[in-house]
CSV table of C-alpha atoms in Angstrom, one decimal:
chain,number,residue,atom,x,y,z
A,1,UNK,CA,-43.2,168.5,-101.3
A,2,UNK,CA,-43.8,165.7,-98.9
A,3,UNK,CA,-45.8,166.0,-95.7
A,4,UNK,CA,-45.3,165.2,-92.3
A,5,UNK,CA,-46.6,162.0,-90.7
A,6,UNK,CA,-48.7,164.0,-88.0
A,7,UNK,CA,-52.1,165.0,-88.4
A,8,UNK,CA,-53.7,168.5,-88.1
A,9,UNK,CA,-56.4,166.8,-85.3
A,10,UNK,CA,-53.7,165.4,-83.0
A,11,UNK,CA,-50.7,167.6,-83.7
A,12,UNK,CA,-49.6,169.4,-81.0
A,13,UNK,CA,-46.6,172.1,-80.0
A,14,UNK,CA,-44.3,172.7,-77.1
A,15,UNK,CA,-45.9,175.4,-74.4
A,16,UNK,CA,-41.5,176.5,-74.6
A,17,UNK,CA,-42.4,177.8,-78.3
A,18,UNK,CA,-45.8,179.3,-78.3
A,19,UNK,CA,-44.7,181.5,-75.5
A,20,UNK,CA,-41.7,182.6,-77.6
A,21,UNK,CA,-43.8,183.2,-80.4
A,22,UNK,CA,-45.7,185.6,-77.8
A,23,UNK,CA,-42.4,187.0,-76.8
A,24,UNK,CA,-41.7,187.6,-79.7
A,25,UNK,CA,-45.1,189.7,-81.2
A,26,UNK,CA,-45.2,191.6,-78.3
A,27,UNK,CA,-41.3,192.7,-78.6
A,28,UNK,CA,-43.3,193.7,-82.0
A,29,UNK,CA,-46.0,196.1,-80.9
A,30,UNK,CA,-48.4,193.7,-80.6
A,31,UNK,CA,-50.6,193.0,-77.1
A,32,UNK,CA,-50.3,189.7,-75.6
A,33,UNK,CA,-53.6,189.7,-73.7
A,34,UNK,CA,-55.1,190.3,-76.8
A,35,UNK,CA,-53.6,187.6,-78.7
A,36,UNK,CA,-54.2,185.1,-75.8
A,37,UNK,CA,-57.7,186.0,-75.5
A,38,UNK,CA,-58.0,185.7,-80.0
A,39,UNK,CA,-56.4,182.2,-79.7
A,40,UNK,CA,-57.9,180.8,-76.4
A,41,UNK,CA,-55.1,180.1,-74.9
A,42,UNK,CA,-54.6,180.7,-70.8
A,43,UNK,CA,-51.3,181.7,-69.1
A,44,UNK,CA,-51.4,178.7,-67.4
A,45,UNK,CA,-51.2,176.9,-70.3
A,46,UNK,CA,-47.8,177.8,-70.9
A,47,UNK,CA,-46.5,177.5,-67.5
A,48,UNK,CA,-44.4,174.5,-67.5
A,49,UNK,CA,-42.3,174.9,-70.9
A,50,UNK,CA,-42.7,171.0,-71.4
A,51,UNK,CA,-46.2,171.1,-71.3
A,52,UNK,CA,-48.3,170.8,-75.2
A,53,UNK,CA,-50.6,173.0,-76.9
A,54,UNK,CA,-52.6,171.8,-79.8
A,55,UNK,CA,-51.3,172.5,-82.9
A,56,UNK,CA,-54.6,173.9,-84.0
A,57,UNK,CA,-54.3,176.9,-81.4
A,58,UNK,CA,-50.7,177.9,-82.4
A,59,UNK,CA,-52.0,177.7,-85.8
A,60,UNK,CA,-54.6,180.3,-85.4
A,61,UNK,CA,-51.9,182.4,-83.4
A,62,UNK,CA,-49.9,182.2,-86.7
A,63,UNK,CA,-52.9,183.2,-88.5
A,64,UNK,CA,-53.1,186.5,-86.5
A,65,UNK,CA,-49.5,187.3,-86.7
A,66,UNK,CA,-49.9,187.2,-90.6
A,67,UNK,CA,-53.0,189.9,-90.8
A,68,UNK,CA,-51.7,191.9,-87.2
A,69,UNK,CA,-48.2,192.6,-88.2
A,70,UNK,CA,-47.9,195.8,-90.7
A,71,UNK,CA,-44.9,194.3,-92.0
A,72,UNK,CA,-44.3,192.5,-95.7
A,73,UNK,CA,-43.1,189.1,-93.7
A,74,UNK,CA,-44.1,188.5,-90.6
A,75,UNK,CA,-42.5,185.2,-90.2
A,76,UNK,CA,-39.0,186.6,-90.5
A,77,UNK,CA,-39.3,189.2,-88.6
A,78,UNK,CA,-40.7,186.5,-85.6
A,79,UNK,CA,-37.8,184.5,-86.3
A,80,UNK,CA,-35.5,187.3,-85.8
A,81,UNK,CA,-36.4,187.6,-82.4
A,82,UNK,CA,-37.1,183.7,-81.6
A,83,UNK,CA,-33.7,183.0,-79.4
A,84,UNK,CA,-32.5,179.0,-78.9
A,85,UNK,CA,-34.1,178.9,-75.2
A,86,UNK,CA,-37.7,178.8,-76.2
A,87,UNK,CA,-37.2,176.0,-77.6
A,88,UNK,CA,-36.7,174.1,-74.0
A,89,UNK,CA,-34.6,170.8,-74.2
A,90,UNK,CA,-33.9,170.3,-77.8
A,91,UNK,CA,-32.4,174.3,-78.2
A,92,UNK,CA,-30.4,173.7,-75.1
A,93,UNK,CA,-29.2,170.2,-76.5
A,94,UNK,CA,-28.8,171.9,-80.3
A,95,UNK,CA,-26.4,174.2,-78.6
A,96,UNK,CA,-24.3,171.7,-76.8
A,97,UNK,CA,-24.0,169.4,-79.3
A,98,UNK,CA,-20.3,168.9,-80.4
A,99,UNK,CA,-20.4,169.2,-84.4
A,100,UNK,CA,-23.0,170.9,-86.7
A,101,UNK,CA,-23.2,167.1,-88.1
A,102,UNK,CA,-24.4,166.3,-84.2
A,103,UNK,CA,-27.3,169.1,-83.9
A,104,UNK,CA,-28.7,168.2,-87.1
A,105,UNK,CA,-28.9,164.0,-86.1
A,106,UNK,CA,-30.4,165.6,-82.9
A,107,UNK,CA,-32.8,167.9,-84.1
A,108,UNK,CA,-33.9,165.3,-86.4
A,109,UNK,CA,-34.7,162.9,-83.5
A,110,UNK,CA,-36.4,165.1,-81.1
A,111,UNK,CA,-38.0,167.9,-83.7
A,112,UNK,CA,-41.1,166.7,-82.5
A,113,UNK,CA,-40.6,167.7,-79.0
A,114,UNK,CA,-40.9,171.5,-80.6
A,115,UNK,CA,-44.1,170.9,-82.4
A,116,UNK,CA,-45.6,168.8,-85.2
A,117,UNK,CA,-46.5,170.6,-87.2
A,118,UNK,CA,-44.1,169.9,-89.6
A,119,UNK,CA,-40.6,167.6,-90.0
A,120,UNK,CA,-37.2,168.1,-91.3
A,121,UNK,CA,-35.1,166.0,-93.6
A,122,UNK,CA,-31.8,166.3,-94.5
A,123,UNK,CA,-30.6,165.6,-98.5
A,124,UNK,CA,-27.3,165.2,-99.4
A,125,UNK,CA,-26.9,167.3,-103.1
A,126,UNK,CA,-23.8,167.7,-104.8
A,127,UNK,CA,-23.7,171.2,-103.9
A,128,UNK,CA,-24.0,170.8,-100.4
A,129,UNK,CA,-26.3,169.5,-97.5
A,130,UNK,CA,-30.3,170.4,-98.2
A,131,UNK,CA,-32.0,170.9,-94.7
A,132,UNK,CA,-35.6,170.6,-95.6
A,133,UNK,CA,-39.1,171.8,-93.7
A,134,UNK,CA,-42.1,170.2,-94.5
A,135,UNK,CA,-45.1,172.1,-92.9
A,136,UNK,CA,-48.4,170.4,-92.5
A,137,UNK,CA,-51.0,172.3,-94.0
A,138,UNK,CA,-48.4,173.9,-96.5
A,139,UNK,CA,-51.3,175.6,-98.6
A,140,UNK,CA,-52.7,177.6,-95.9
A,141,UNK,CA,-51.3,181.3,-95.8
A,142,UNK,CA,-50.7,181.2,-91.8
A,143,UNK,CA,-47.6,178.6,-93.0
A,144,UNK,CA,-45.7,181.0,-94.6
A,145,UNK,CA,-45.6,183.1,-91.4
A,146,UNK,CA,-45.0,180.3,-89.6
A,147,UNK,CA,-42.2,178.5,-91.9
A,148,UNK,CA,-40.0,181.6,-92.2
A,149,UNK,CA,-39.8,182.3,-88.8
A,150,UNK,CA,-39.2,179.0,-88.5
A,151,UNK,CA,-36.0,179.4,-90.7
A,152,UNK,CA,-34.9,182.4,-89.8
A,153,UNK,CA,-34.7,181.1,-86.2
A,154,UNK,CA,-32.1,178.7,-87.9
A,155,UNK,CA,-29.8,181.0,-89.1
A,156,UNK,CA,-30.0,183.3,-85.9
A,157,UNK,CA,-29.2,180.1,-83.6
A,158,UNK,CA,-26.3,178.6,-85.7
A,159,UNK,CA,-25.0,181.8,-86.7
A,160,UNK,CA,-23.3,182.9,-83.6
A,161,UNK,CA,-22.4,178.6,-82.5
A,162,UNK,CA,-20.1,178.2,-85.8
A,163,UNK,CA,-17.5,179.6,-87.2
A,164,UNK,CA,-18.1,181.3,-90.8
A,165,UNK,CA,-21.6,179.8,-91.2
A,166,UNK,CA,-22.8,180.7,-93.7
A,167,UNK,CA,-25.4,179.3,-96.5
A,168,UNK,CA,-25.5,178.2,-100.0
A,169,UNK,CA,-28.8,179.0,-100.9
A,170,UNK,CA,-32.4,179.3,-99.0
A,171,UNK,CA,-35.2,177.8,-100.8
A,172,UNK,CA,-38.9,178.7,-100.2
A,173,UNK,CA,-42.5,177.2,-102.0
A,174,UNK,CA,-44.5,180.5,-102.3
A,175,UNK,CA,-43.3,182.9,-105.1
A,176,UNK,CA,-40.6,185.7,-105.5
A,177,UNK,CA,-42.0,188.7,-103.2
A,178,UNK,CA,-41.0,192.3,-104.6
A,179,UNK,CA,-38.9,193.4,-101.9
A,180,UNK,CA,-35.9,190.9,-101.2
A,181,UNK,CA,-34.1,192.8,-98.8
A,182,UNK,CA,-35.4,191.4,-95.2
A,183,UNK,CA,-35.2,187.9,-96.7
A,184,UNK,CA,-31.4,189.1,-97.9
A,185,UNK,CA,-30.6,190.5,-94.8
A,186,UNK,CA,-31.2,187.1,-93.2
A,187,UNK,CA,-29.9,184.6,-95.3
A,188,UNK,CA,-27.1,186.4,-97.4
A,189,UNK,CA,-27.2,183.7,-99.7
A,190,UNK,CA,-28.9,182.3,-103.4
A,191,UNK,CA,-32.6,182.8,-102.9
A,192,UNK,CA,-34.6,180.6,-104.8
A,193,UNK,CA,-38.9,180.7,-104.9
A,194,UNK,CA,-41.2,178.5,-106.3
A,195,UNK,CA,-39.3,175.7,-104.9
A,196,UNK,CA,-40.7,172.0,-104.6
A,197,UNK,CA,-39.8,172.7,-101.1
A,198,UNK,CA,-38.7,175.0,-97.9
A,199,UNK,CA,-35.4,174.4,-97.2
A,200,UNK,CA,-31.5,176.0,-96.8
A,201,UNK,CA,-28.7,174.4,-98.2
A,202,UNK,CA,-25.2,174.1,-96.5
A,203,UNK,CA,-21.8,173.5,-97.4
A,204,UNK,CA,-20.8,170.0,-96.7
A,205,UNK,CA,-17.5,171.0,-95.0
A,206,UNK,CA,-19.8,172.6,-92.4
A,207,UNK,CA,-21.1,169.3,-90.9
A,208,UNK,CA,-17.9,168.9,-89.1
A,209,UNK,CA,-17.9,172.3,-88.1
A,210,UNK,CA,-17.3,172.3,-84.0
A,211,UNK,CA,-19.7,174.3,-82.2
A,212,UNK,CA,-18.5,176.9,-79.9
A,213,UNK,CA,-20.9,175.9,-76.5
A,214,UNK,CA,-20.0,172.0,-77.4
A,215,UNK,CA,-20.8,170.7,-73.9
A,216,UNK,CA,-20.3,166.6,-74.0
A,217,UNK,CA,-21.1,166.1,-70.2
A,218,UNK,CA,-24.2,168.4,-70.6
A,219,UNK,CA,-25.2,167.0,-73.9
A,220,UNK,CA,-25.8,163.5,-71.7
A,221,UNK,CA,-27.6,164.5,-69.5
A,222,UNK,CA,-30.2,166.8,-71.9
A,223,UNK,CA,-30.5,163.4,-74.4
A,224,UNK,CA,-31.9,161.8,-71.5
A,225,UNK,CA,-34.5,164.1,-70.5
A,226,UNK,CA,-35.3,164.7,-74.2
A,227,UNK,CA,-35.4,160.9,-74.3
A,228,UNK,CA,-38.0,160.8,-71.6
A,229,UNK,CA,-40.3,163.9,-73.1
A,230,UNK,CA,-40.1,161.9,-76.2
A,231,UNK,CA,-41.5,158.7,-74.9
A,232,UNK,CA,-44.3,160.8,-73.5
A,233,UNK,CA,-45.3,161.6,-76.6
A,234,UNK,CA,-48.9,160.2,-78.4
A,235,UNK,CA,-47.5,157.6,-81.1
A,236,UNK,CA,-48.7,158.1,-84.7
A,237,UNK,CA,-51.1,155.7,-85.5
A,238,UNK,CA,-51.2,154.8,-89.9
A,239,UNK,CA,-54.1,156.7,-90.0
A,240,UNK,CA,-52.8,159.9,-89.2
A,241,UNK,CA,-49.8,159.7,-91.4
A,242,UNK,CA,-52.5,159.1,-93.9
A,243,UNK,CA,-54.0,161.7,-93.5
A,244,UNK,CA,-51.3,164.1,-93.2
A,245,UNK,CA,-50.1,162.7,-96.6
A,246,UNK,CA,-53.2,163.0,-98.3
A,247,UNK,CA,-53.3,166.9,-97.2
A,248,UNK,CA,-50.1,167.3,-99.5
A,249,UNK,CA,-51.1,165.1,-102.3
A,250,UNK,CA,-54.3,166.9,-102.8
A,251,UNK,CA,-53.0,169.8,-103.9
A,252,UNK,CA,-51.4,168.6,-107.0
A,253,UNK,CA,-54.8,166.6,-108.2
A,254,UNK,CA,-57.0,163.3,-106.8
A,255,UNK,CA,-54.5,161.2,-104.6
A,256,UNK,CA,-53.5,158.2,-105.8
A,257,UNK,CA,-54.1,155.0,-103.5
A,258,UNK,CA,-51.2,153.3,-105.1
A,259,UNK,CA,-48.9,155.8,-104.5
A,260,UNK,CA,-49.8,156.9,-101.1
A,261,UNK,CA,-49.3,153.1,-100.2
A,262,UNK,CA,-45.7,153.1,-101.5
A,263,UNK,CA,-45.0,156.4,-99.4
A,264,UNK,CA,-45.5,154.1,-96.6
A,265,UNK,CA,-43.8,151.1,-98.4
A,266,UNK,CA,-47.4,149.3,-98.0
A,267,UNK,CA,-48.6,147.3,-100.6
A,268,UNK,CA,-52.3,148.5,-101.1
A,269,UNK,CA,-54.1,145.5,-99.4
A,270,UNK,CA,-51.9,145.9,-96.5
A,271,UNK,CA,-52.7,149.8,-96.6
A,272,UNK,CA,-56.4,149.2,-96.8
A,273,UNK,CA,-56.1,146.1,-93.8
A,274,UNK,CA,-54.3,148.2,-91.9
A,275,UNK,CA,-56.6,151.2,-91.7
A,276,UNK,CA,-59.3,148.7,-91.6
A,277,UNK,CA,-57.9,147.6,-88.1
A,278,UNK,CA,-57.8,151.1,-87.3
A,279,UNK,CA,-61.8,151.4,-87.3
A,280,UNK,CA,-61.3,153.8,-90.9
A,281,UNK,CA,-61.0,153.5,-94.5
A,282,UNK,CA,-59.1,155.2,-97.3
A,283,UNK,CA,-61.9,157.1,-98.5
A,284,UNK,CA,-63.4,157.5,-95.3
A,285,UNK,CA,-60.0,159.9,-94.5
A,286,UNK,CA,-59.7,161.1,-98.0
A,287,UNK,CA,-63.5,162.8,-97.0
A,288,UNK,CA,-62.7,163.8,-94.0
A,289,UNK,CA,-59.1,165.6,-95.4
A,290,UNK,CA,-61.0,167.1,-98.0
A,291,UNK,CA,-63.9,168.2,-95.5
A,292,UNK,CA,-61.5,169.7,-92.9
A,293,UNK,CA,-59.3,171.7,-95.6
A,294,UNK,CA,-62.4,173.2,-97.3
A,295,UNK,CA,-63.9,174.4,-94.0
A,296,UNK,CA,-60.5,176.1,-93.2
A,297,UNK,CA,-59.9,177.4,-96.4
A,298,UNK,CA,-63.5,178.9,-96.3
A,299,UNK,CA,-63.3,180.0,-92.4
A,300,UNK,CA,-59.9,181.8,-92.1
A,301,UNK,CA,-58.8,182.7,-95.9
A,302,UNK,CA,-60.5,184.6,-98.3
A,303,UNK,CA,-59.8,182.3,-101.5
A,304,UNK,CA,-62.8,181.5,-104.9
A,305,UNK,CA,-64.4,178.4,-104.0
A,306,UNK,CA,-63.2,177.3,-107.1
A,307,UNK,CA,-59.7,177.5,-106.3
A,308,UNK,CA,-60.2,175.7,-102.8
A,309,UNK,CA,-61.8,172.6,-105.2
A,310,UNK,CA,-58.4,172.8,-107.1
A,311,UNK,CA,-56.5,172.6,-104.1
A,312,UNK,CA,-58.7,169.7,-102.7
A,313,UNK,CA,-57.7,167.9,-105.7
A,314,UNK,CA,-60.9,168.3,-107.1
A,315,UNK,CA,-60.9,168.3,-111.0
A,316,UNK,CA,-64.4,170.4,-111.4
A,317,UNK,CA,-65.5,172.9,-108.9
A,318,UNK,CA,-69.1,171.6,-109.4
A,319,UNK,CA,-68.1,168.0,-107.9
A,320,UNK,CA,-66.3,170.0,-105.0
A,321,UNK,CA,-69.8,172.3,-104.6
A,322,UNK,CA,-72.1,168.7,-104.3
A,323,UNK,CA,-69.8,167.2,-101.7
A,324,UNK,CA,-69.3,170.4,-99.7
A,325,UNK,CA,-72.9,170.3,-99.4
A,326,UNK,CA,-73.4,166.5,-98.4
A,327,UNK,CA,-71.0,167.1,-95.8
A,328,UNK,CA,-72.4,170.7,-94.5
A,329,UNK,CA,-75.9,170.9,-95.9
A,330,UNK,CA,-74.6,174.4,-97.2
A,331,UNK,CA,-72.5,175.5,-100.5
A,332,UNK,CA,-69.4,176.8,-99.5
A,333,UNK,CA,-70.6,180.3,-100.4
A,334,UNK,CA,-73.2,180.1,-97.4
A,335,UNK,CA,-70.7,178.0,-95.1
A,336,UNK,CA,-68.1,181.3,-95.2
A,337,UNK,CA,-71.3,184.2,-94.9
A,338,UNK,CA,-72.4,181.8,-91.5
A,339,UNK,CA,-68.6,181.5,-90.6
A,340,UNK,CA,-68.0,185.7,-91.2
A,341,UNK,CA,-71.2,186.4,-90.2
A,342,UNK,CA,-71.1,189.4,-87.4
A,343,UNK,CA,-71.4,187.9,-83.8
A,344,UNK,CA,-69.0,185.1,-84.9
């Protein structure tokens, strides 16, 4: 699995979305004042659906959703009751859109007006069309949450816009739960686990599937306003597309210059220039990833230390241990008693 080019420090989300999420946890039991208060967040915050939220809060308000909700997935059952709306321009413009082959090109172009914390890609396979999610931070267990409600809002928003939809299989990256059924229940199709990544799979016939609320005159004049949100938007320096590939790489052993250079189709002189006129280095943001992982990892899960250095892409947990504490001035076992400490 491939990471997204945003990184967790300047990622941000729609205001449109968190509220749903909110919507959609109270419609669950759950208080909102509560929540608000847990995450810092203010209600005028998400006043003006256009407006951003860092991606770090809504992260945290995943986190919560994970541990608050008695239920086996959390995720899906938030995506069940995430409706197209929330998502402001780009659900209104999904919705309009003429084919199914139209919302994808246009939720492709303006995903980031949702959030970044992730991006799709679409795959053509021989068995059909792979829609594909790649979550930043996909090792931390507030993804999970976050990614199946994230696909489970898929299938409830196409669902009732297309005639016989329907999908050819739904593939996740976490393994096999023991009780299928809400996962079933949503996705009637092949489920597949352990997968290289999160994704659904259509039939290719479906692309030029017309959509029922097709809207062509509407359709114009959303593109535009999503055109002008978009340019609004922070641009992504190479630094943070760095780092938000390093963050992936990690996990499957040290990071390879070389090939983190032809991810960008740099050469890895131009990679190292090019950071170099960005006031950073590789190593310097190969620390830093590494630093701000281990500190989450240690803060908000409740993972050995020595699987944290594995994930880091450390190959001893005694190397990870040394740098921890060069960074910190603490092992990681005294970092997360300080971090759970009571009064914290």
């Amino acid at each position: 699995m491939q990471t997204p080019s945003v990184s967790h420090d300047h990622a941000s989300v729609s205001a449109s979305i968190t509220l749903a999420v909110l919507h959609a946890a109270v419609r669950l039991g759950l208080e909102r004042e509560a929540l608000l208060v847990s995450c810092g967040l203010t209600e005028e915050q998400l006043v003006d659906p256009d407006a951003r939220v860092p991606f770090t809060i809504q992260e945290h308000l995943w986190q919560l959703l994970g541990s608050s909700l008695p239920l086996a997935e959390p995720g899906l059952a938030i995506g069940v009751n995430l409706a197209p709306g929330p998502f402001s321009v780009l659900g209104y413009l999904l919705q309009s859109s003429q084919t199914l082959n139209d919302a994808l090109n246009v939720g492709m172009r303006y995903q980031r007006l949702v959030g970044e914390g992730g991006e799709m890609h679409m795959q053509e396979l021989a068995e059909g069309l792979q829609i594909q999610y790649r979550p930043l931070h996909p090792s931390l267990p507030a993804t999970r949450t976050r990614v199946l409600a994230l696909m489970a809002c898929w299938v409830q928003m196409f669902n009732p816009l297309i005639e016989d939809f329907h999908l050819l299989s739904a593939q996740f990256a976490h393994e096999q739960p023991e009780d299928l059924s809400p996962y079933q229940q949503i996705f009637a199709c092949d489920l597949q686990f352990n997968c290289a990544e999160y994704a659904v799979v259509l039939p290719h016939d479906l692309r030029s599937a017309n959509l029922i609320q097709a809207n062509q005159p509407l359709e114009g004049l959303l593109r535009q306003h999503a055109e002008a949100l978009l340019a609004r938007l922070p641009s992504q320096g190479l630094s943070t597309r760095v780092v938000a590939l390093l963050g992936e790489q990690l996990a499957h052993g040290e990071p390879h210059r070389g090939e983190l250079a032809r991810a960008l189709n740099l050469s890895e002189r131009t990679l190292q220039r090019r950071l170099t006129d960005e006031g950073c280095s590789y190593q310097q943001l190969l620390n830093d990833t590494r630093r701000q992982l281990a500190e989450r990892h240690l803060s908000s899960g409740k993972l050995p230390a020595a699987e944290i250095a594995l994930l880091l892409g450390y190959s001893e947990p005694s190397v990870f241990f040394r740098a921890f504490r060069q960074w910190t001035g603490l092992t990681p076992g005294e970092y997360r008693a300080r971090h759970n400490s009571p009064g914290r």
